[in-house]
Short mmCIF file of C-alpha atoms and ligand atoms in Angstrom, two decimals:
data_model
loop_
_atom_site.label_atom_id
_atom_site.label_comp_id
_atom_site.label_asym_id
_atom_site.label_seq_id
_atom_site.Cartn_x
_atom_site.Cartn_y
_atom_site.Cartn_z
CA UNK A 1 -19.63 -39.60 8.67
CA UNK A 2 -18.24 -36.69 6.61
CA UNK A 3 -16.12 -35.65 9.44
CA UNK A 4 -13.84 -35.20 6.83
CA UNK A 5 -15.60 -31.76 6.11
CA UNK A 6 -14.81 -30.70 9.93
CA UNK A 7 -11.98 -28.09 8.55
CA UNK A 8 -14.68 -26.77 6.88
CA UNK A 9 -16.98 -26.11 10.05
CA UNK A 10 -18.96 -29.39 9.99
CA UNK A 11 -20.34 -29.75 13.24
CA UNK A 12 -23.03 -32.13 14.58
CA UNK A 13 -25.64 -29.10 13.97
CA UNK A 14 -24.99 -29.23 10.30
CA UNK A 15 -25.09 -33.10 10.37
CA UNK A 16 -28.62 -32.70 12.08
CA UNK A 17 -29.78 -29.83 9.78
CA UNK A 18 -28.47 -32.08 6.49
CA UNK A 19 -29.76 -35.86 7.93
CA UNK A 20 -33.34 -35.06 5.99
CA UNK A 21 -31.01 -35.53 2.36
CA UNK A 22 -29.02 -38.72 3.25
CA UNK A 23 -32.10 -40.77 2.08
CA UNK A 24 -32.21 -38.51 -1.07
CA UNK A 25 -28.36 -39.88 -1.73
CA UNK A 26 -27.48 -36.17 -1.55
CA UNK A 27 -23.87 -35.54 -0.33
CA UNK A 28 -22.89 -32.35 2.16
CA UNK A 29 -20.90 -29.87 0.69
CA UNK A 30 -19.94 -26.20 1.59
CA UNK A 31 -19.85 -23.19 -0.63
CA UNK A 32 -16.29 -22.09 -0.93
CA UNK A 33 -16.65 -20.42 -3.98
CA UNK A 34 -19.38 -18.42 -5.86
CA UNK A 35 -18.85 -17.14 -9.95
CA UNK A 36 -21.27 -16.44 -12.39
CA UNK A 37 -23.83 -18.33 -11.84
CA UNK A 38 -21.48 -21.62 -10.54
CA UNK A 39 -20.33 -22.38 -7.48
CA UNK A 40 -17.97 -24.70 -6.13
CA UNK A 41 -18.38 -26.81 -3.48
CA UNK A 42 -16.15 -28.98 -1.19
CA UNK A 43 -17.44 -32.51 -0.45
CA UNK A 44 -15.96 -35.16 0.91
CA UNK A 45 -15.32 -36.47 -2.52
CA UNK A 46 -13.84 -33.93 -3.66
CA UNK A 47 -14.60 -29.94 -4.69
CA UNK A 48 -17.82 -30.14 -7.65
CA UNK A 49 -19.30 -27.31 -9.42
CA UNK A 50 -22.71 -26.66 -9.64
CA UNK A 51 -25.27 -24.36 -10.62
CA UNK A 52 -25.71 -21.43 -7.54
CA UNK A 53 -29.63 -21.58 -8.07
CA UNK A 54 -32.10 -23.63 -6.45
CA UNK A 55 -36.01 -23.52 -5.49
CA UNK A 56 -36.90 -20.23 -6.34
CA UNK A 57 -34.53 -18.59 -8.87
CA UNK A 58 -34.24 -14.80 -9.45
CA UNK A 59 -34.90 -14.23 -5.40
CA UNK A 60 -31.40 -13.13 -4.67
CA UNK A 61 -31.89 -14.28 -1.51
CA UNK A 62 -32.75 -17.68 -2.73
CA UNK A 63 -29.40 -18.15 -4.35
CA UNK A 64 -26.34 -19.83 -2.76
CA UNK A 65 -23.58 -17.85 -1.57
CA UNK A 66 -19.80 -18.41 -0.23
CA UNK A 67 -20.31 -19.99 3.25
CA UNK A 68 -23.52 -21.52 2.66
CA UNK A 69 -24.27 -25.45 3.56
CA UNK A 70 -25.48 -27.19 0.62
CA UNK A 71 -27.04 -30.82 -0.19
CA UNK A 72 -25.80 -31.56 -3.59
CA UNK A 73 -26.37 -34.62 -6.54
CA UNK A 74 -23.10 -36.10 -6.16
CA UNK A 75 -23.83 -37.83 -9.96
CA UNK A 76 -25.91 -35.26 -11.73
CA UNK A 77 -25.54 -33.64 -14.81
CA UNK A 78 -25.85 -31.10 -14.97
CA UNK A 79 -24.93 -30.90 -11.00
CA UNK A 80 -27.17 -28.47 -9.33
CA UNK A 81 -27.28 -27.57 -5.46
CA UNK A 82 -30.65 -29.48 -4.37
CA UNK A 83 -31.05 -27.43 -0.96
CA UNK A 84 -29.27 -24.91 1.25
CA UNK A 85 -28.98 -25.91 4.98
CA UNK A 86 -30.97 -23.09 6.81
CA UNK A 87 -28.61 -20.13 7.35
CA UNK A 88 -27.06 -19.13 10.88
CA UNK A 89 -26.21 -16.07 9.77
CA UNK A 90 -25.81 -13.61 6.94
CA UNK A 91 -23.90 -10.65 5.66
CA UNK A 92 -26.36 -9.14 3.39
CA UNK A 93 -26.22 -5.44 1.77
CA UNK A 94 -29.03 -3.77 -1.09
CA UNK A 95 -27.29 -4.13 -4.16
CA UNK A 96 -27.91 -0.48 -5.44
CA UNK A 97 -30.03 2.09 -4.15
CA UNK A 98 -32.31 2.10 -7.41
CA UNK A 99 -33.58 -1.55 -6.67
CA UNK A 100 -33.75 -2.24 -3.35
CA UNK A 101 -32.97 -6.14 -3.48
CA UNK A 102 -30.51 -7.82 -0.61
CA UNK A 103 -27.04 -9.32 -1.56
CA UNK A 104 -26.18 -12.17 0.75
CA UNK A 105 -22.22 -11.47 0.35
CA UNK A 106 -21.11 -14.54 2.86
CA UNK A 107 -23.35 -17.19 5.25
CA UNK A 108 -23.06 -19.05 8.35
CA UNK A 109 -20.67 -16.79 9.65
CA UNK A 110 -19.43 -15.98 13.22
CA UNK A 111 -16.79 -13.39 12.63
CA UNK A 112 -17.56 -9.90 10.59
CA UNK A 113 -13.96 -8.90 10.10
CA UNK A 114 -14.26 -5.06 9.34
CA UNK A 115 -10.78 -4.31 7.57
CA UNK A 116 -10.02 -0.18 7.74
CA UNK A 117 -6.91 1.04 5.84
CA UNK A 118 -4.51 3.24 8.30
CA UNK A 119 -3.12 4.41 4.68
CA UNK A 120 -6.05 6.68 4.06
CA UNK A 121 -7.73 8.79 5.99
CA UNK A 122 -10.56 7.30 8.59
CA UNK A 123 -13.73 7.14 7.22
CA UNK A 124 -15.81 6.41 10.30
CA UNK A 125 -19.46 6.52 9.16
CA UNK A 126 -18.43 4.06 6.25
CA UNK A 127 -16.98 1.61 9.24
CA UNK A 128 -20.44 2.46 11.35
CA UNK A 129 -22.34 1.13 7.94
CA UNK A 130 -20.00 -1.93 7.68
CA UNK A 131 -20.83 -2.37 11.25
CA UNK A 132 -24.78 -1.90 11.31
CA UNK A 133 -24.43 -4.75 8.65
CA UNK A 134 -22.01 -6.68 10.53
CA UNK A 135 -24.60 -6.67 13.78
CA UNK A 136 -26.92 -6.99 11.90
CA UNK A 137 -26.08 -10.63 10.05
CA UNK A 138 -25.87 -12.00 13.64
CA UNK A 139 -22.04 -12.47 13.19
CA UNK A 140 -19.76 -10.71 15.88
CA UNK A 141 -17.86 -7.88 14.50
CA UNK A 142 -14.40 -6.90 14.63
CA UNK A 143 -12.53 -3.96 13.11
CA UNK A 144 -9.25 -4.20 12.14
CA UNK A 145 -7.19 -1.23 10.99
CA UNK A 146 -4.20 -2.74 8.47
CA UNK A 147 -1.38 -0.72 7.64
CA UNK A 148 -0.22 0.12 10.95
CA UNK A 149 3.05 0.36 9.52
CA UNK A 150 2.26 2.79 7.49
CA UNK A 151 1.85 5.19 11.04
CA UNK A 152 4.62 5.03 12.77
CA UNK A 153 4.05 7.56 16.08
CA UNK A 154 2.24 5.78 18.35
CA UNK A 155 0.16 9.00 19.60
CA UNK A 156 -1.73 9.17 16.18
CA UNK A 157 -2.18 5.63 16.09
CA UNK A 158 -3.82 5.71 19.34
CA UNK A 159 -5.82 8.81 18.65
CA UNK A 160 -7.10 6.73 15.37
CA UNK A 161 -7.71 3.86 17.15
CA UNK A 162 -10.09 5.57 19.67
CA UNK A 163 -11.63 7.46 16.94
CA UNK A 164 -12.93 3.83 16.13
CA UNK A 165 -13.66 2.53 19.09
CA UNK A 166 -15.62 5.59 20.01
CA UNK A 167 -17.81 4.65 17.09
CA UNK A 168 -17.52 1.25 17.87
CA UNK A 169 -19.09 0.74 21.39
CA UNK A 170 -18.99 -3.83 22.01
CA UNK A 171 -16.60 -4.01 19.56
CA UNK A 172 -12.81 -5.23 19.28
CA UNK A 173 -10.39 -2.72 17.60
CA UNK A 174 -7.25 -4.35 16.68
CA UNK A 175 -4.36 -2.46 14.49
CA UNK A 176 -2.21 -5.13 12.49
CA UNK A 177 0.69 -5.19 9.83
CA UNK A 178 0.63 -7.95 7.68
CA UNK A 179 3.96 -6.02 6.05
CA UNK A 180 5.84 -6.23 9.66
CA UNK A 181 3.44 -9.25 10.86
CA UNK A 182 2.99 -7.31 13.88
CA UNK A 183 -0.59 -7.03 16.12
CA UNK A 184 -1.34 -10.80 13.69
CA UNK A 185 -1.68 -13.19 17.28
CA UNK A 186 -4.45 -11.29 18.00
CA UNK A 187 -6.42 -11.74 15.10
CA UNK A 188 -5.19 -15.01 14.45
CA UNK A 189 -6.68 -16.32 18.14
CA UNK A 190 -9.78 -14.54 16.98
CA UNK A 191 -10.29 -16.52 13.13
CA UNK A 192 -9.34 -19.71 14.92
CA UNK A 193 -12.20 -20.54 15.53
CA UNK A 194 -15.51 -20.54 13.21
CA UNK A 195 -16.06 -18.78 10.20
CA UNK A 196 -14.79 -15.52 9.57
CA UNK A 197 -15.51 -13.24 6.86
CA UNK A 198 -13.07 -10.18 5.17
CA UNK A 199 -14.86 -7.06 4.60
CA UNK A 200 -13.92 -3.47 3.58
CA UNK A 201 -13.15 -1.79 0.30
CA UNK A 202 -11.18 -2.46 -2.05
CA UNK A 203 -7.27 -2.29 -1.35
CA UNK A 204 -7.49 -2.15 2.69
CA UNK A 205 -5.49 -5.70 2.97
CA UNK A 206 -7.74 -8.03 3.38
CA UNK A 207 -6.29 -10.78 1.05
CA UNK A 208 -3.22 -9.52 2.54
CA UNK A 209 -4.48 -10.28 5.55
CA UNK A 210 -5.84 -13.66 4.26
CA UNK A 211 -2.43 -14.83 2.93
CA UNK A 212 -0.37 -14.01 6.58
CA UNK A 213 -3.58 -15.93 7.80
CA UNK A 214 -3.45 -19.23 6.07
CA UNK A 215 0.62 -18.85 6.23
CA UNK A 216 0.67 -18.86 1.95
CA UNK A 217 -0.08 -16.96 -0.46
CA UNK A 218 -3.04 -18.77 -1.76
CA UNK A 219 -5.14 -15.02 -2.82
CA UNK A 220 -3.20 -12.49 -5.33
CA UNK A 221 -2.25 -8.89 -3.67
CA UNK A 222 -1.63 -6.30 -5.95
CA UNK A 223 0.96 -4.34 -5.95
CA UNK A 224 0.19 -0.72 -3.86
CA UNK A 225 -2.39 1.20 -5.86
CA UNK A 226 -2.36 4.88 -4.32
CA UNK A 227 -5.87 5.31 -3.35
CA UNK A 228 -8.20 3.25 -1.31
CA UNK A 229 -11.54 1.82 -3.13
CA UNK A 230 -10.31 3.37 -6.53
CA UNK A 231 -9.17 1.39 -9.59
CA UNK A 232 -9.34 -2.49 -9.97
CA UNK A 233 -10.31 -4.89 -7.50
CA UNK A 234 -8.06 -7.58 -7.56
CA UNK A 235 -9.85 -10.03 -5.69
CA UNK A 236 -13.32 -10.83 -7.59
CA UNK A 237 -14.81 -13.55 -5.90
CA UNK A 238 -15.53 -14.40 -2.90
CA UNK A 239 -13.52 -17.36 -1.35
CA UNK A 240 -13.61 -19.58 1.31
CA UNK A 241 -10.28 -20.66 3.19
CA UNK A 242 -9.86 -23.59 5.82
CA UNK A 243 -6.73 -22.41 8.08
CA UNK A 244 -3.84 -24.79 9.14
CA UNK A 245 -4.68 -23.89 12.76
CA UNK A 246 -7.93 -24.40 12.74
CA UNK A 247 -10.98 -21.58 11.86
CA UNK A 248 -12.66 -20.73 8.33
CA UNK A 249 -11.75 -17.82 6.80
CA UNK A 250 -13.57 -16.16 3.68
CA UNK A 251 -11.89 -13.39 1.66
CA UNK A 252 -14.49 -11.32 -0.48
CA UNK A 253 -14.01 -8.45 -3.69
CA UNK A 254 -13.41 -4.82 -1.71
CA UNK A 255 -17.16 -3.42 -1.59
CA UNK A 256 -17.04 0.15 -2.94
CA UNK A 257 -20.11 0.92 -0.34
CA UNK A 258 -22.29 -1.12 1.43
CA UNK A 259 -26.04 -0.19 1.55
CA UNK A 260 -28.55 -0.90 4.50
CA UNK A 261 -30.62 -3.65 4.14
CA UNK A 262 -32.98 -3.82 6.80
CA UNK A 263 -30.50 -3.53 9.28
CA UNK A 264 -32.47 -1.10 11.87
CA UNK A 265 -31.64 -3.40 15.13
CA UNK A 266 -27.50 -3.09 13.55
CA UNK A 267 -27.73 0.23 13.52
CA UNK A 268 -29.62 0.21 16.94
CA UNK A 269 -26.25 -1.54 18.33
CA UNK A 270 -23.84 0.62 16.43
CA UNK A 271 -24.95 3.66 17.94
CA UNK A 272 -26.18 1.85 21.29
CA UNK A 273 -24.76 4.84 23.69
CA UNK A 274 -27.34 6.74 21.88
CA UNK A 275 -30.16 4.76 22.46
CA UNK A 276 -29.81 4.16 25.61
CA UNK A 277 -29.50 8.16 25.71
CA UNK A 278 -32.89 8.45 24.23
CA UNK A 279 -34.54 6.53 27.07
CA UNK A 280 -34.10 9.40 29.27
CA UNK A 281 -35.60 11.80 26.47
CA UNK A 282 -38.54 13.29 28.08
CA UNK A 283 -40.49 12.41 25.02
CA UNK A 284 -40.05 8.41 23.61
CA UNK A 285 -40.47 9.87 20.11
CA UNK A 286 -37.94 12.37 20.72
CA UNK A 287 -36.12 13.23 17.35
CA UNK A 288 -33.50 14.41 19.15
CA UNK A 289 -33.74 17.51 17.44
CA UNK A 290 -35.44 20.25 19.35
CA UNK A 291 -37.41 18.77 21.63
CA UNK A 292 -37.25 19.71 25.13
CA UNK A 293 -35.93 17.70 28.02
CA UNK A 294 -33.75 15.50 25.07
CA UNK A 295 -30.97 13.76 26.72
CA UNK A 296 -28.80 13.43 23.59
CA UNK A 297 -28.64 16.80 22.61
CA UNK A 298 -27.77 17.82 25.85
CA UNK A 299 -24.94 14.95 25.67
CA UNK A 300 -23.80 16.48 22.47
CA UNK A 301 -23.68 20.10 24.30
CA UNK A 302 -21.98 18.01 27.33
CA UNK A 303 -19.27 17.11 25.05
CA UNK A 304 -20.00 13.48 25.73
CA UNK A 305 -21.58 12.76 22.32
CA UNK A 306 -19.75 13.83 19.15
CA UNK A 307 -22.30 15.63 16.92
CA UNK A 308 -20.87 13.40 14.35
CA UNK A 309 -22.12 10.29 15.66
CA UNK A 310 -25.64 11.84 16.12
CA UNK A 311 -25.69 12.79 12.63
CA UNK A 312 -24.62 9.54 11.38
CA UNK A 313 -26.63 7.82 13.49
CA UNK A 314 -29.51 10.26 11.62
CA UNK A 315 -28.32 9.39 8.39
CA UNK A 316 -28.53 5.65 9.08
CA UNK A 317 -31.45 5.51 10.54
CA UNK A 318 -33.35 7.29 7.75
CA UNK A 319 -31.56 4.91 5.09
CA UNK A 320 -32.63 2.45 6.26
CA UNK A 321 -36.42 3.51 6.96
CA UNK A 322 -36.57 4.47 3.59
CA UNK A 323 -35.00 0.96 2.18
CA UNK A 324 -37.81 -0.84 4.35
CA UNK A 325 -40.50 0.90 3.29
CA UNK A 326 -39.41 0.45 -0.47
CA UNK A 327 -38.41 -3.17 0.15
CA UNK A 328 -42.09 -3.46 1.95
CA UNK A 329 -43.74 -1.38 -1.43
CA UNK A 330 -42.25 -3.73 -3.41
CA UNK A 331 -42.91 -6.83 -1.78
CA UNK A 332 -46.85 -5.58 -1.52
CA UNK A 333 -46.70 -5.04 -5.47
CA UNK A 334 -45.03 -8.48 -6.07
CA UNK A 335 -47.61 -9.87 -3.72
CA UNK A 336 -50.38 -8.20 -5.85
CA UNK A 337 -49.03 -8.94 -9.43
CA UNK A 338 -49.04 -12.59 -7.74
CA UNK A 339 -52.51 -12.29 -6.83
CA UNK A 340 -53.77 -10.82 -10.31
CA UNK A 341 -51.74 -13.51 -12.35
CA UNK A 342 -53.28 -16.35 -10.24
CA UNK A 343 -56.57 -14.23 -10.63
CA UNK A 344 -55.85 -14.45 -14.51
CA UNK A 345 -54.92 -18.20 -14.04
CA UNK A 346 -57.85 -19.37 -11.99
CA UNK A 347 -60.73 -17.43 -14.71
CA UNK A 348 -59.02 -18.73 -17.33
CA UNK A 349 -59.32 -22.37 -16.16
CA UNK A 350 -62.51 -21.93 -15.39
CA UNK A 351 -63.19 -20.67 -19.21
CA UNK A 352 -61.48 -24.07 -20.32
CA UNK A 353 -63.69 -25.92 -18.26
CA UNK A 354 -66.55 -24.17 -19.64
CA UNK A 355 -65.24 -24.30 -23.01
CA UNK A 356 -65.29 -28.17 -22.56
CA UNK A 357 -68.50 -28.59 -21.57
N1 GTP B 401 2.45 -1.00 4.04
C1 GTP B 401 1.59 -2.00 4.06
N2 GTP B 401 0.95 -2.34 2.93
C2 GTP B 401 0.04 -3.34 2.98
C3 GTP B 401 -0.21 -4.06 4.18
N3 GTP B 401 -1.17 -4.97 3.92
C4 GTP B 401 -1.48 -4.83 2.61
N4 GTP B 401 -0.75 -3.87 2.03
C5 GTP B 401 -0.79 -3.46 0.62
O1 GTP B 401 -2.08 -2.98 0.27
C6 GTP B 401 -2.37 -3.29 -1.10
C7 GTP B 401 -3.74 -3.91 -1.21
O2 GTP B 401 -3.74 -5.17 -0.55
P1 GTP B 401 -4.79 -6.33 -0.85
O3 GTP B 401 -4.56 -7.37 0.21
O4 GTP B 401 -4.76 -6.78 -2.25
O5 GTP B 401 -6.17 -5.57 -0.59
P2 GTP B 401 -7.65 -6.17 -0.68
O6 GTP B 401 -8.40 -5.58 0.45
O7 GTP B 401 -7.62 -7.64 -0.76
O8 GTP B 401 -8.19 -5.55 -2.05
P3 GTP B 401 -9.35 -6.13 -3.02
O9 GTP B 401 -9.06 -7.56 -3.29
O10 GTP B 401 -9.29 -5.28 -4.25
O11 GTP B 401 -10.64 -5.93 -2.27
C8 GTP B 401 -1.23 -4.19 -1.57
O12 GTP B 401 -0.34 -3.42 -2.32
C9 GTP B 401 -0.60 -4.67 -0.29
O13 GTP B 401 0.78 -4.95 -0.45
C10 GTP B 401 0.51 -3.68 5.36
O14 GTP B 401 0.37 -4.24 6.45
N5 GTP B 401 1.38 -2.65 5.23
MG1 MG B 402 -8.37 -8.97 -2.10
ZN1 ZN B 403 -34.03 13.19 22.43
#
């Protein structure tokens, strides 16, 4: 039964996770697209729209997103997503640093495909943010740098590509030209099987990418815009793709930056060489900063540890001790305007009873 959704990533999991509905006459369905409020959702009768909002609305985290697994009302109307299938995983960023809410961008995904531009200059603190996110949805990460065409000596591309993997310790580095199609078998062993997700900013090839992926072009490219992460986006939603060969692929709106979101164990692996530095800091609170007996400084003055990575690492770590303790602030001040309202609730029931008597 709805093994016709297996392109989509069905499995017998999902059937076990969705068997609770069946009696409900709810049919299976997975997010493949998310807009405004609507989402669309393949079934095995078809793709339906529905409304993105179930049990608790306004909870950002509470709303469906591209990827998700969904029990829908195959007759109502409106048509409304009844329940979301517990998630496996989760890409999720703060949406701005003034409110410190989480953005699930994609679910229920295996692959965090980290796309990096070779046409501008390496950024490599944005790609350690990507990937403290990346780790930190439970999704293996890969970075991919696109444009390789664009560098044609070999030396520099090297050089670039250990810059990367030098701030990528576990992870794959692949370079890729979807222009010359060069470096693709690689990635395309790699989406084949799964769910993978497209991430980066805005005009690194990643629908590019999608397009050599699914062998059409099924997501516009627009045509070369001189600077990375500037101007339009030209993808604005975030879509889900079931390859010919097998593998789901999602393609997602370039993300102009990506903010922490209680991601300390992501950043914990991105800079793993470092923490396992720390454990032979004399001191287990060591800051690392002058302290003696520290083990990373004296791998920075070693020349093992770029300074760079330390103070990224730094710079991480504090973002995201500062977005917890916010989130946690917030939470405790929700929790206590809950509190007073069913406070307010409960005496005022009690003065209708009264009232009645
Ligand atoms: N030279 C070269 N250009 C490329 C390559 N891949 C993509 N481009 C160009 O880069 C530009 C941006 O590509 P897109 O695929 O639209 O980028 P995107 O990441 O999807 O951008 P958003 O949808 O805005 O997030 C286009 O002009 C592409 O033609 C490549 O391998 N080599
Ligand atoms: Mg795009
Ligand atoms: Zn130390």
């Amino acid at each position: 039964m709805f093994s016709a959704l297996a392109p989509y990533g069905w499995d017998e999991d999902w059937a076990d996770a969705f068997a609770p509905h069946t009696a409900d006459g709810l049919l299976p369905g997975r997010v493949i697209r998310v807009d405004r409020g609507q989402c669309d959702i393949v079934t095995v009768g078809g793709t339906v729209r529905a409304d993105t909002e179930f049990v608790v609305p306004r909870d950002p985290m509470k709303v469906v997103c591209t990827g998700d697994w969904v029990a829908v009302d195959p007759g109502g109307d409106p048509r409304y997503v009844r329940a979301c299938l517990p998630r496996r995983t989760a890409f999720v960023r703060s949406t701005s640093s003034k409110r410190s809410e989480g953005q699930i961008l994609a679910a229920n995904v295996d692959h965090a495909v980290i796309a990096v531009s070779l046409a501008v200059e390496l950024d490599l603190g944005r790609v350690e943010r990507f990937l403290a996110l990346a780790w930190e949805s439970g999704a293996q990460p890969v970075v991919v740098l696109t444009k390789a065409d664009l560098v044609p000596d070999p030396v520099t591309l090297a050089h670039l590509v250990q810059d990367v993997e030098t701030s990528a310790p576990g992870v794959p580095v692949l370079t890729v030209s979807a222009l010359h199609g060069e470096g693709l078998d690689v990635l395309v062993a790699l989406v084949g099987s799964g769910t993978s997700v497209l991430l980066g900013q805005s005009g690194a090839g990643k629908s590019t990418l999608a397009n050599a992926l699914v062998g059409t072009d099924v997501m516009d490219v627009q045509a070369a815009r001189d600077v990375d992460g500037k101007g339009r986006h030209t993808t604005t939603t975030r879509n889900l793709l079931a390859l010919p060969s097998g593998g789901v692929l999602i393609d997602t709106p370039g993300l102009r930056g990506v903010g922490l979101y209680d991601a300390g164990s992501g950043v914990g692996q991105v800079f793993s060489e470092i923490e396992q530095l720390a454990e032979r800091c004399r001191f287990h609170d060591c800051a690392h900063e002058t302290e003696p007996g520290c083990a990373v400084r004296s791998a920075v003055d070693g020349g093992e540890l770029p300074v760079r990575r330390l103070e990224s690492y730094r710079k991480l770590v504090r973002e995201n001790q500062w977005i917890v303790a916010k989130t946690d602030a917030r939470l405790r001040s929700e929790i206590k305007k809950d509190w007073k309202r069913k406070g307010a609730e409960g005496r005022a029931a009690m003065q209708a009873k009264r009232g009645r008597r």
